[in-house]
Short mmCIF file of the N, C-alpha and C atoms (twelve columns), coordinates in Angstrom:
data_MODEL
# 
_entry.id   MODEL 
# 
loop_
_atom_site.group_PDB 
_atom_site.id 
_atom_site.type_symbol 
_atom_site.label_atom_id 
_atom_site.label_alt_id 
_atom_site.label_comp_id 
_atom_site.label_asym_id 
_atom_site.label_seq_id 
_atom_site.Cartn_x 
_atom_site.Cartn_y 
_atom_site.Cartn_z 
_atom_site.pdbx_PDB_model_num 
ATOM 1   N N  . MET A 1   -103.924 16.787 -96.507  1 
ATOM 2   C CA . MET A 1   -103.686 16.291 -97.833  1 
ATOM 3   C C  . MET A 1   -104.047 17.396 -98.813  1 
ATOM 4   N N  . THR A 2   -103.185 17.694 -99.741  1 
ATOM 5   C CA . THR A 2   -103.482 18.685 -100.769 1 
ATOM 6   C C  . THR A 2   -103.510 17.984 -102.114 1 
ATOM 7   N N  . TYR A 3   -104.149 18.612 -103.083 1 
ATOM 8   C CA . TYR A 3   -104.377 17.957 -104.356 1 
ATOM 9   C C  . TYR A 3   -103.989 18.871 -105.500 1 
ATOM 10  N N  . ASP A 4   -103.544 18.255 -106.568 1 
ATOM 11  C CA . ASP A 4   -103.265 18.965 -107.805 1 
ATOM 12  C C  . ASP A 4   -104.278 18.500 -108.836 1 
ATOM 13  N N  . HIS A 5   -104.829 19.430 -109.581 1 
ATOM 14  C CA . HIS A 5   -105.742 19.068 -110.656 1 
ATOM 15  C C  . HIS A 5   -104.943 19.029 -111.945 1 
ATOM 16  N N  . ASP A 6   -105.188 17.998 -112.734 1 
ATOM 17  C CA . ASP A 6   -104.512 17.886 -114.016 1 
ATOM 18  C C  . ASP A 6   -105.563 17.824 -115.105 1 
ATOM 19  N N  . PRO A 7   -105.571 18.765 -116.045 1 
ATOM 20  C CA . PRO A 7   -106.588 18.771 -117.079 1 
ATOM 21  C C  . PRO A 7   -106.425 17.655 -118.108 1 
ATOM 22  N N  . GLN A 8   -105.297 16.956 -118.112 1 
ATOM 23  C CA . GLN A 8   -105.082 15.844 -119.032 1 
ATOM 24  C C  . GLN A 8   -104.792 14.581 -118.226 1 
ATOM 25  N N  . PRO A 9   -105.834 13.944 -117.687 1 
ATOM 26  C CA . PRO A 9   -105.636 12.862 -116.733 1 
ATOM 27  C C  . PRO A 9   -104.964 11.614 -117.290 1 
ATOM 28  N N  . ASN A 10  -104.968 11.395 -118.578 1 
ATOM 29  C CA . ASN A 10  -104.363 10.175 -119.106 1 
ATOM 30  C C  . ASN A 10  -103.032 10.443 -119.798 1 
ATOM 31  N N  . ALA A 11  -102.519 11.638 -119.637 1 
ATOM 32  C CA . ALA A 11  -101.228 11.976 -120.220 1 
ATOM 33  C C  . ALA A 11  -100.109 11.492 -119.307 1 
ATOM 34  N N  . THR A 12  -98.909  11.596 -119.788 1 
ATOM 35  C CA . THR A 12  -97.757  11.233 -118.962 1 
ATOM 36  C C  . THR A 12  -97.422  12.415 -118.075 1 
ATOM 37  N N  . ALA A 13  -97.182  12.137 -116.803 1 
ATOM 38  C CA . ALA A 13  -96.846  13.203 -115.859 1 
ATOM 39  C C  . ALA A 13  -95.857  12.676 -114.846 1 
ATOM 40  N N  . TRP A 14  -95.091  13.544 -114.299 1 
ATOM 41  C CA . TRP A 14  -94.081  13.192 -113.320 1 
ATOM 42  C C  . TRP A 14  -93.206  12.043 -113.813 1 
ATOM 43  N N  . GLY A 15  -92.970  12.009 -115.142 1 
ATOM 44  C CA . GLY A 15  -92.079  11.016 -115.712 1 
ATOM 45  C C  . GLY A 15  -92.643  9.602  -115.783 1 
ATOM 46  N N  . ARG A 16  -93.930  9.449  -115.526 1 
ATOM 47  C CA . ARG A 16  -94.513  8.106  -115.634 1 
ATOM 48  C C  . ARG A 16  -95.916  8.192  -116.222 1 
ATOM 49  N N  . SER A 17  -96.327  7.137  -116.802 1 
ATOM 50  C CA . SER A 17  -97.623  7.043  -117.442 1 
ATOM 51  C C  . SER A 17  -98.722  6.916  -116.395 1 
ATOM 52  N N  . ARG A 18  -99.874  7.497  -116.672 1 
ATOM 53  C CA . ARG A 18  -100.998 7.445  -115.734 1 
ATOM 54  C C  . ARG A 18  -101.929 6.303  -116.059 1 
ATOM 55  N N  . PRO A 19  -102.609 5.800  -115.053 1 
ATOM 56  C CA . PRO A 19  -103.580 4.731  -115.316 1 
ATOM 57  C C  . PRO A 19  -104.742 5.268  -116.145 1 
ATOM 58  N N  . ALA A 20  -105.203 4.489  -117.088 1 
ATOM 59  C CA . ALA A 20  -106.324 4.898  -117.941 1 
ATOM 60  C C  . ALA A 20  -107.625 4.393  -117.330 1 
ATOM 61  N N  . ASP A 21  -107.952 4.850  -116.112 1 
ATOM 62  C CA . ASP A 21  -109.209 4.440  -115.499 1 
ATOM 63  C C  . ASP A 21  -110.314 5.302  -116.072 1 
ATOM 64  N N  . ASP A 22  -111.348 5.540  -115.331 1 
ATOM 65  C CA . ASP A 22  -112.466 6.321  -115.854 1 
ATOM 66  C C  . ASP A 22  -112.124 7.796  -116.005 1 
ATOM 67  N N  . GLY A 23  -110.931 8.206  -115.631 1 
ATOM 68  C CA . GLY A 23  -110.509 9.585  -115.809 1 
ATOM 69  C C  . GLY A 23  -110.839 10.491 -114.652 1 
ATOM 70  N N  . LEU A 24  -111.750 10.090 -113.779 1 
ATOM 71  C CA . LEU A 24  -112.134 10.949 -112.666 1 
ATOM 72  C C  . LEU A 24  -111.047 10.998 -111.616 1 
ATOM 73  N N  . ALA A 25  -110.720 9.858  -111.072 1 
ATOM 74  C CA . ALA A 25  -109.720 9.816  -110.015 1 
ATOM 75  C C  . ALA A 25  -108.359 10.235 -110.553 1 
ATOM 76  N N  . ALA A 26  -108.058 9.871  -111.788 1 
ATOM 77  C CA . ALA A 26  -106.755 10.203 -112.355 1 
ATOM 78  C C  . ALA A 26  -106.590 11.695 -112.582 1 
ATOM 79  N N  . SER A 27  -107.695 12.437 -112.646 1 
ATOM 80  C CA . SER A 27  -107.587 13.876 -112.883 1 
ATOM 81  C C  . SER A 27  -107.217 14.645 -111.621 1 
ATOM 82  N N  . MET A 28  -107.311 14.005 -110.464 1 
ATOM 83  C CA . MET A 28  -106.922 14.623 -109.201 1 
ATOM 84  C C  . MET A 28  -105.863 13.745 -108.566 1 
ATOM 85  N N  . ARG A 29  -104.773 14.366 -108.119 1 
ATOM 86  C CA . ARG A 29  -103.669 13.608 -107.540 1 
ATOM 87  C C  . ARG A 29  -103.315 14.167 -106.183 1 
ATOM 88  N N  . ASP A 30  -102.884 13.280 -105.305 1 
ATOM 89  C CA . ASP A 30  -102.372 13.697 -104.003 1 
ATOM 90  C C  . ASP A 30  -101.103 14.500 -104.253 1 
ATOM 91  N N  . HIS A 31  -101.054 15.701 -103.714 1 
ATOM 92  C CA . HIS A 31  -99.937  16.613 -103.950 1 
ATOM 93  C C  . HIS A 31  -98.611  16.038 -103.444 1 
ATOM 94  N N  . HIS A 32  -98.657  15.312 -102.351 1 
ATOM 95  C CA . HIS A 32  -97.428  14.806 -101.738 1 
ATOM 96  C C  . HIS A 32  -96.906  13.537 -102.393 1 
ATOM 97  N N  . THR A 33  -97.803  12.635 -102.771 1 
ATOM 98  C CA . THR A 33  -97.361  11.348 -103.317 1 
ATOM 99  C C  . THR A 33  -97.440  11.281 -104.831 1 
ATOM 100 N N  . GLY A 34  -98.271  12.143 -105.434 1 
ATOM 101 C CA . GLY A 34  -98.464  12.091 -106.874 1 
ATOM 102 C C  . GLY A 34  -99.412  10.991 -107.322 1 
ATOM 103 N N  . ARG A 35  -99.940  10.231 -106.382 1 
ATOM 104 C CA . ARG A 35  -100.856 9.141  -106.719 1 
ATOM 105 C C  . ARG A 35  -102.237 9.688  -107.051 1 
ATOM 106 N N  . PRO A 36  -102.914 9.046  -108.007 1 
ATOM 107 C CA . PRO A 36  -104.294 9.458  -108.297 1 
ATOM 108 C C  . PRO A 36  -105.183 9.176  -107.098 1 
ATOM 109 N N  . LEU A 37  -106.177 10.029 -106.918 1 
ATOM 110 C CA . LEU A 37  -107.148 9.804  -105.848 1 
ATOM 111 C C  . LEU A 37  -108.116 8.709  -106.267 1 
ATOM 112 N N  . THR A 38  -108.620 7.995  -105.302 1 
ATOM 113 C CA . THR A 38  -109.717 7.076  -105.578 1 
ATOM 114 C C  . THR A 38  -110.985 7.914  -105.726 1 
ATOM 115 N N  . ARG A 39  -112.031 7.335  -106.265 1 
ATOM 116 C CA . ARG A 39  -113.289 8.075  -106.374 1 
ATOM 117 C C  . ARG A 39  -113.806 8.447  -104.997 1 
ATOM 118 N N  . ASP A 40  -113.601 7.576  -104.000 1 
ATOM 119 C CA . ASP A 40  -114.033 7.901  -102.633 1 
ATOM 120 C C  . ASP A 40  -113.248 9.088  -102.090 1 
ATOM 121 N N  . ASP A 41  -111.929 9.132  -102.336 1 
ATOM 122 C CA . ASP A 41  -111.115 10.267 -101.897 1 
ATOM 123 C C  . ASP A 41  -111.554 11.548 -102.594 1 
ATOM 124 N N  . LEU A 42  -111.857 11.428 -103.886 1 
ATOM 125 C CA . LEU A 42  -112.301 12.596 -104.650 1 
ATOM 126 C C  . LEU A 42  -113.606 13.131 -104.090 1 
ATOM 127 N N  . GLU A 43  -114.548 12.241 -103.802 1 
ATOM 128 C CA . GLU A 43  -115.834 12.664 -103.246 1 
ATOM 129 C C  . GLU A 43  -115.634 13.357 -101.899 1 
ATOM 130 N N  . ALA A 44  -114.789 12.785 -101.052 1 
ATOM 131 C CA . ALA A 44  -114.530 13.385 -99.738  1 
ATOM 132 C C  . ALA A 44  -113.879 14.754 -99.897  1 
ATOM 133 N N  . PHE A 45  -112.939 14.872 -100.812 1 
ATOM 134 C CA . PHE A 45  -112.283 16.153 -101.070 1 
ATOM 135 C C  . PHE A 45  -113.300 17.193 -101.540 1 
ATOM 136 N N  . LEU A 46  -114.168 16.816 -102.474 1 
ATOM 137 C CA . LEU A 46  -115.155 17.760 -102.999 1 
ATOM 138 C C  . LEU A 46  -116.140 18.200 -101.919 1 
ATOM 139 N N  . ARG A 47  -116.602 17.272 -101.102 1 
ATOM 140 C CA . ARG A 47  -117.517 17.648 -100.019 1 
ATOM 141 C C  . ARG A 47  -116.821 18.570 -99.017  1 
ATOM 142 N N  . THR A 48  -115.564 18.295 -98.723  1 
ATOM 143 C CA . THR A 48  -114.801 19.159 -97.811  1 
ATOM 144 C C  . THR A 48  -114.672 20.559 -98.390  1 
ATOM 145 N N  . ARG A 49  -114.370 20.656 -99.687  1 
ATOM 146 C CA . ARG A 49  -114.259 21.971 -100.339 1 
ATOM 147 C C  . ARG A 49  -115.595 22.699 -100.328 1 
ATOM 148 N N  . MET A 50  -116.681 21.968 -100.573 1 
ATOM 149 C CA . MET A 50  -117.999 22.593 -100.570 1 
ATOM 150 C C  . MET A 50  -118.313 23.159 -99.186  1 
ATOM 151 N N  . ALA A 51  -117.994 22.407 -98.146  1 
ATOM 152 C CA . ALA A 51  -118.257 22.866 -96.778  1 
ATOM 153 C C  . ALA A 51  -117.360 24.035 -96.414  1 
ATOM 154 N N  . ALA A 52  -116.118 23.985 -96.832  1 
ATOM 155 C CA . ALA A 52  -115.161 25.034 -96.477  1 
ATOM 156 C C  . ALA A 52  -115.449 26.348 -97.193  1 
ATOM 157 N N  . THR A 53  -116.030 26.278 -98.378  1 
ATOM 158 C CA . THR A 53  -116.268 27.494 -99.147  1 
ATOM 159 C C  . THR A 53  -117.742 27.876 -99.187  1 
ATOM 160 N N  . ALA A 54  -118.542 27.262 -98.314  1 
ATOM 161 C CA . ALA A 54  -119.972 27.592 -98.262  1 
ATOM 162 C C  . ALA A 54  -120.123 29.064 -97.878  1 
ATOM 163 N N  . GLY A 55  -121.182 29.642 -98.323  1 
ATOM 164 C CA . GLY A 55  -121.412 31.043 -97.998  1 
ATOM 165 C C  . GLY A 55  -122.172 31.719 -99.111  1 
ATOM 166 N N  . GLU A 56  -121.731 32.890 -99.469  1 
ATOM 167 C CA . GLU A 56  -122.409 33.683 -100.489 1 
ATOM 168 C C  . GLU A 56  -122.471 32.922 -101.813 1 
ATOM 169 N N  . ARG A 57  -123.643 32.945 -102.427 1 
ATOM 170 C CA . ARG A 57  -123.808 32.320 -103.744 1 
ATOM 171 C C  . ARG A 57  -123.336 33.281 -104.814 1 
ATOM 172 N N  . LEU A 58  -122.672 32.725 -105.791 1 
ATOM 173 C CA . LEU A 58  -122.170 33.528 -106.897 1 
ATOM 174 C C  . LEU A 58  -122.837 33.086 -108.191 1 
ATOM 175 N N  . PRO A 59  -123.323 34.020 -109.003 1 
ATOM 176 C CA . PRO A 59  -123.876 33.628 -110.300 1 
ATOM 177 C C  . PRO A 59  -122.724 33.297 -111.249 1 
ATOM 178 N N  . LEU A 60  -122.581 32.017 -111.567 1 
ATOM 179 C CA . LEU A 60  -121.448 31.596 -112.382 1 
ATOM 180 C C  . LEU A 60  -121.829 31.091 -113.758 1 
ATOM 181 N N  . LEU A 61  -123.048 30.595 -113.893 1 
ATOM 182 C CA . LEU A 61  -123.436 29.953 -115.142 1 
ATOM 183 C C  . LEU A 61  -124.689 30.585 -115.728 1 
ATOM 184 N N  . ALA A 62  -124.728 30.634 -117.031 1 
ATOM 185 C CA . ALA A 62  -125.967 30.993 -117.718 1 
ATOM 186 C C  . ALA A 62  -126.911 29.799 -117.591 1 
ATOM 187 N N  . ALA A 63  -128.198 30.011 -117.804 1 
ATOM 188 C CA . ALA A 63  -129.191 28.949 -117.624 1 
ATOM 189 C C  . ALA A 63  -128.871 27.719 -118.477 1 
ATOM 190 N N  . GLY A 64  -128.511 27.922 -119.716 1 
ATOM 191 C CA . GLY A 64  -128.180 26.791 -120.590 1 
ATOM 192 C C  . GLY A 64  -126.940 26.048 -120.121 1 
ATOM 193 N N  . GLU A 65  -125.959 26.788 -119.618 1 
ATOM 194 C CA . GLU A 65  -124.751 26.160 -119.090 1 
ATOM 195 C C  . GLU A 65  -125.074 25.334 -117.850 1 
ATOM 196 N N  . ALA A 66  -125.914 25.874 -116.976 1 
ATOM 197 C CA . ALA A 66  -126.296 25.156 -115.759 1 
ATOM 198 C C  . ALA A 66  -127.043 23.880 -116.107 1 
ATOM 199 N N  . GLU A 67  -127.907 23.933 -117.103 1 
ATOM 200 C CA . GLU A 67  -128.636 22.737 -117.519 1 
ATOM 201 C C  . GLU A 67  -127.676 21.692 -118.092 1 
ATOM 202 N N  . ALA A 68  -126.698 22.131 -118.859 1 
ATOM 203 C CA . ALA A 68  -125.700 21.205 -119.407 1 
ATOM 204 C C  . ALA A 68  -124.867 20.576 -118.289 1 
ATOM 205 N N  . VAL A 69  -124.448 21.386 -117.310 1 
ATOM 206 C CA . VAL A 69  -123.668 20.863 -116.185 1 
ATOM 207 C C  . VAL A 69  -124.496 19.856 -115.396 1 
ATOM 208 N N  . ALA A 70  -125.763 20.164 -115.160 1 
ATOM 209 C CA . ALA A 70  -126.639 19.241 -114.430 1 
ATOM 210 C C  . ALA A 70  -126.779 17.922 -115.188 1 
ATOM 211 N N  . ALA A 71  -126.920 17.983 -116.504 1 
ATOM 212 C CA . ALA A 71  -127.037 16.762 -117.306 1 
ATOM 213 C C  . ALA A 71  -125.743 15.948 -117.231 1 
ATOM 214 N N  . LEU A 72  -124.596 16.617 -117.253 1 
ATOM 215 C CA . LEU A 72  -123.316 15.909 -117.126 1 
ATOM 216 C C  . LEU A 72  -123.174 15.278 -115.745 1 
ATOM 217 N N  . LEU A 73  -123.627 15.984 -114.720 1 
ATOM 218 C CA . LEU A 73  -123.600 15.419 -113.371 1 
ATOM 219 C C  . LEU A 73  -124.510 14.198 -113.277 1 
ATOM 220 N N  . ASP A 74  -125.668 14.254 -113.916 1 
ATOM 221 C CA . ASP A 74  -126.559 13.093 -113.936 1 
ATOM 222 C C  . ASP A 74  -125.896 11.912 -114.641 1 
ATOM 223 N N  . GLU A 75  -125.172 12.189 -115.709 1 
ATOM 224 C CA . GLU A 75  -124.447 11.119 -116.418 1 
ATOM 225 C C  . GLU A 75  -123.395 10.501 -115.504 1 
ATOM 226 N N  . LEU A 76  -122.679 11.333 -114.779 1 
ATOM 227 C CA . LEU A 76  -121.686 10.848 -113.825 1 
ATOM 228 C C  . LEU A 76  -122.356 9.990  -112.745 1 
ATOM 229 N N  . ALA A 77  -123.478 10.455 -112.237 1 
ATOM 230 C CA . ALA A 77  -124.213 9.703  -111.214 1 
ATOM 231 C C  . ALA A 77  -124.647 8.338  -111.748 1 
ATOM 232 N N  . ALA A 78  -125.079 8.294  -112.995 1 
ATOM 233 C CA . ALA A 78  -125.518 7.036  -113.592 1 
ATOM 234 C C  . ALA A 78  -124.352 6.067  -113.788 1 
ATOM 235 N N  . ARG A 79  -123.169 6.585  -114.011 1 
ATOM 236 C CA . ARG A 79  -121.994 5.728  -114.197 1 
ATOM 237 C C  . ARG A 79  -121.455 5.171  -112.885 1 
ATOM 238 N N  . HIS A 80  -121.818 5.797  -111.768 1 
ATOM 239 C CA . HIS A 80  -121.301 5.381  -110.462 1 
ATOM 240 C C  . HIS A 80  -122.439 5.227  -109.448 1 
ATOM 241 N N  . PRO A 81  -123.462 4.422  -109.796 1 
ATOM 242 C CA . PRO A 81  -124.576 4.241  -108.864 1 
ATOM 243 C C  . PRO A 81  -124.105 3.516  -107.609 1 
ATOM 244 N N  . GLY A 82  -124.648 3.917  -106.484 1 
ATOM 245 C CA . GLY A 82  -124.301 3.262  -105.230 1 
ATOM 246 C C  . GLY A 82  -122.978 3.713  -104.640 1 
ATOM 247 N N  . GLU A 83  -122.240 4.571  -105.344 1 
ATOM 248 C CA . GLU A 83  -120.972 5.089  -104.825 1 
ATOM 249 C C  . GLU A 83  -121.195 6.502  -104.295 1 
ATOM 250 N N  . ASP A 84  -120.369 6.892  -103.350 1 
ATOM 251 C CA . ASP A 84  -120.476 8.236  -102.783 1 
ATOM 252 C C  . ASP A 84  -120.334 9.306  -103.859 1 
ATOM 253 N N  . LEU A 85  -119.439 9.103  -104.814 1 
ATOM 254 C CA . LEU A 85  -119.248 10.091 -105.873 1 
ATOM 255 C C  . LEU A 85  -120.508 10.216 -106.726 1 
ATOM 256 N N  . GLY A 86  -121.149 9.099  -107.031 1 
ATOM 257 C CA . GLY A 86  -122.396 9.128  -107.793 1 
ATOM 258 C C  . GLY A 86  -123.502 9.846  -107.040 1 
ATOM 259 N N  . ARG A 87  -123.580 9.604  -105.737 1 
ATOM 260 C CA . ARG A 87  -124.594 10.297 -104.919 1 
ATOM 261 C C  . ARG A 87  -124.334 11.799 -104.883 1 
ATOM 262 N N  . LEU A 88  -123.067 12.188 -104.762 1 
ATOM 263 C CA . LEU A 88  -122.728 13.617 -104.766 1 
ATOM 264 C C  . LEU A 88  -123.100 14.250 -106.107 1 
ATOM 265 N N  . ALA A 89  -122.786 13.578 -107.199 1 
ATOM 266 C CA . ALA A 89  -123.114 14.105 -108.528 1 
ATOM 267 C C  . ALA A 89  -124.623 14.294 -108.667 1 
ATOM 268 N N  . ARG A 90  -125.391 13.315 -108.233 1 
ATOM 269 C CA . ARG A 90  -126.850 13.419 -108.339 1 
ATOM 270 C C  . ARG A 90  -127.375 14.546 -107.457 1 
ATOM 271 N N  . GLU A 91  -126.833 14.656 -106.247 1 
ATOM 272 C CA . GLU A 91  -127.244 15.725 -105.331 1 
ATOM 273 C C  . GLU A 91  -127.007 17.103 -105.952 1 
ATOM 274 N N  . LEU A 92  -125.866 17.282 -106.564 1 
ATOM 275 C CA . LEU A 92  -125.553 18.571 -107.177 1 
ATOM 276 C C  . LEU A 92  -126.414 18.821 -108.413 1 
ATOM 277 N N  . ALA A 93  -126.684 17.769 -109.191 1 
ATOM 278 C CA . ALA A 93  -127.563 17.926 -110.359 1 
ATOM 279 C C  . ALA A 93  -128.951 18.368 -109.908 1 
ATOM 280 N N  . VAL A 94  -129.469 17.748 -108.868 1 
ATOM 281 C CA . VAL A 94  -130.805 18.108 -108.358 1 
ATOM 282 C C  . VAL A 94  -130.804 19.549 -107.876 1 
ATOM 283 N N  . ARG A 95  -129.740 19.974 -107.200 1 
ATOM 284 C CA . ARG A 95  -129.674 21.379 -106.746 1 
ATOM 285 C C  . ARG A 95  -129.747 22.335 -107.930 1 
ATOM 286 N N  . LEU A 96  -129.006 22.009 -108.989 1 
ATOM 287 C CA . LEU A 96  -129.042 22.877 -110.180 1 
ATOM 288 C C  . LEU A 96  -130.427 22.876 -110.820 1 
ATOM 289 N N  . TYR A 97  -131.008 21.701 -111.003 1 
ATOM 290 C CA . TYR A 97  -132.350 21.621 -111.583 1 
ATOM 291 C C  . TYR A 97  -133.339 22.416 -110.738 1 
ATOM 292 N N  . ASP A 98  -133.277 22.284 -109.424 1 
ATOM 293 C CA . ASP A 98  -134.188 23.025 -108.526 1 
ATOM 294 C C  . ASP A 98  -134.021 24.537 -108.712 1 
ATOM 295 N N  . ARG A 99  -132.794 24.995 -108.791 1 
ATOM 296 C CA . ARG A 99  -132.541 26.436 -108.923 1 
ATOM 297 C C  . ARG A 99  -133.012 26.963 -110.279 1 
ATOM 298 N N  . MET A 100 -133.056 26.062 -111.278 1 
ATOM 299 C CA . MET A 100 -133.529 26.477 -112.602 1 
ATOM 300 C C  . MET A 100 -135.025 26.281 -112.736 1 
ATOM 301 N N  . GLY A 101 -135.672 25.701 -111.711 1 
ATOM 302 C CA . GLY A 101 -137.112 25.470 -111.773 1 
ATOM 303 C C  . GLY A 101 -137.495 24.304 -112.663 1 
ATOM 304 N N  . LEU A 102 -136.569 23.368 -112.850 1 
ATOM 305 C CA . LEU A 102 -136.859 22.191 -113.689 1 
ATOM 306 C C  . LEU A 102 -137.248 21.005 -112.848 1 
# 
C-alpha cells in the first residue's frame, strides 16, 4: 500500500469533496484507491516508516522547534487517548522531551 500526502486535507481532490473529519486521516490517502486512511492505518504506516528508516540520527530541529513539535504531539495524544495514534504521538513527544532534557 502506498500513500499520498495532501497538505490541504479538507479541500476538494480527485474531483470529489473530502470528509471533514479531524483532518489527520484525511491528510493521508491510499495511493491506489484515493480513500483517506483511518487513524489506525495512519499509525501503522508511520510506525512502518519509522522502522524502515531507522538508523543515523539527523539534527533537524532547533531546540525551540523540537519543544513546539513535542507540545503539538502531546495535544494530538490528548485528542486520541486510548488509540494507537495517540500512543504513538505521546511516545514521540516523550522522546523529544528526553532528548531536550525536559
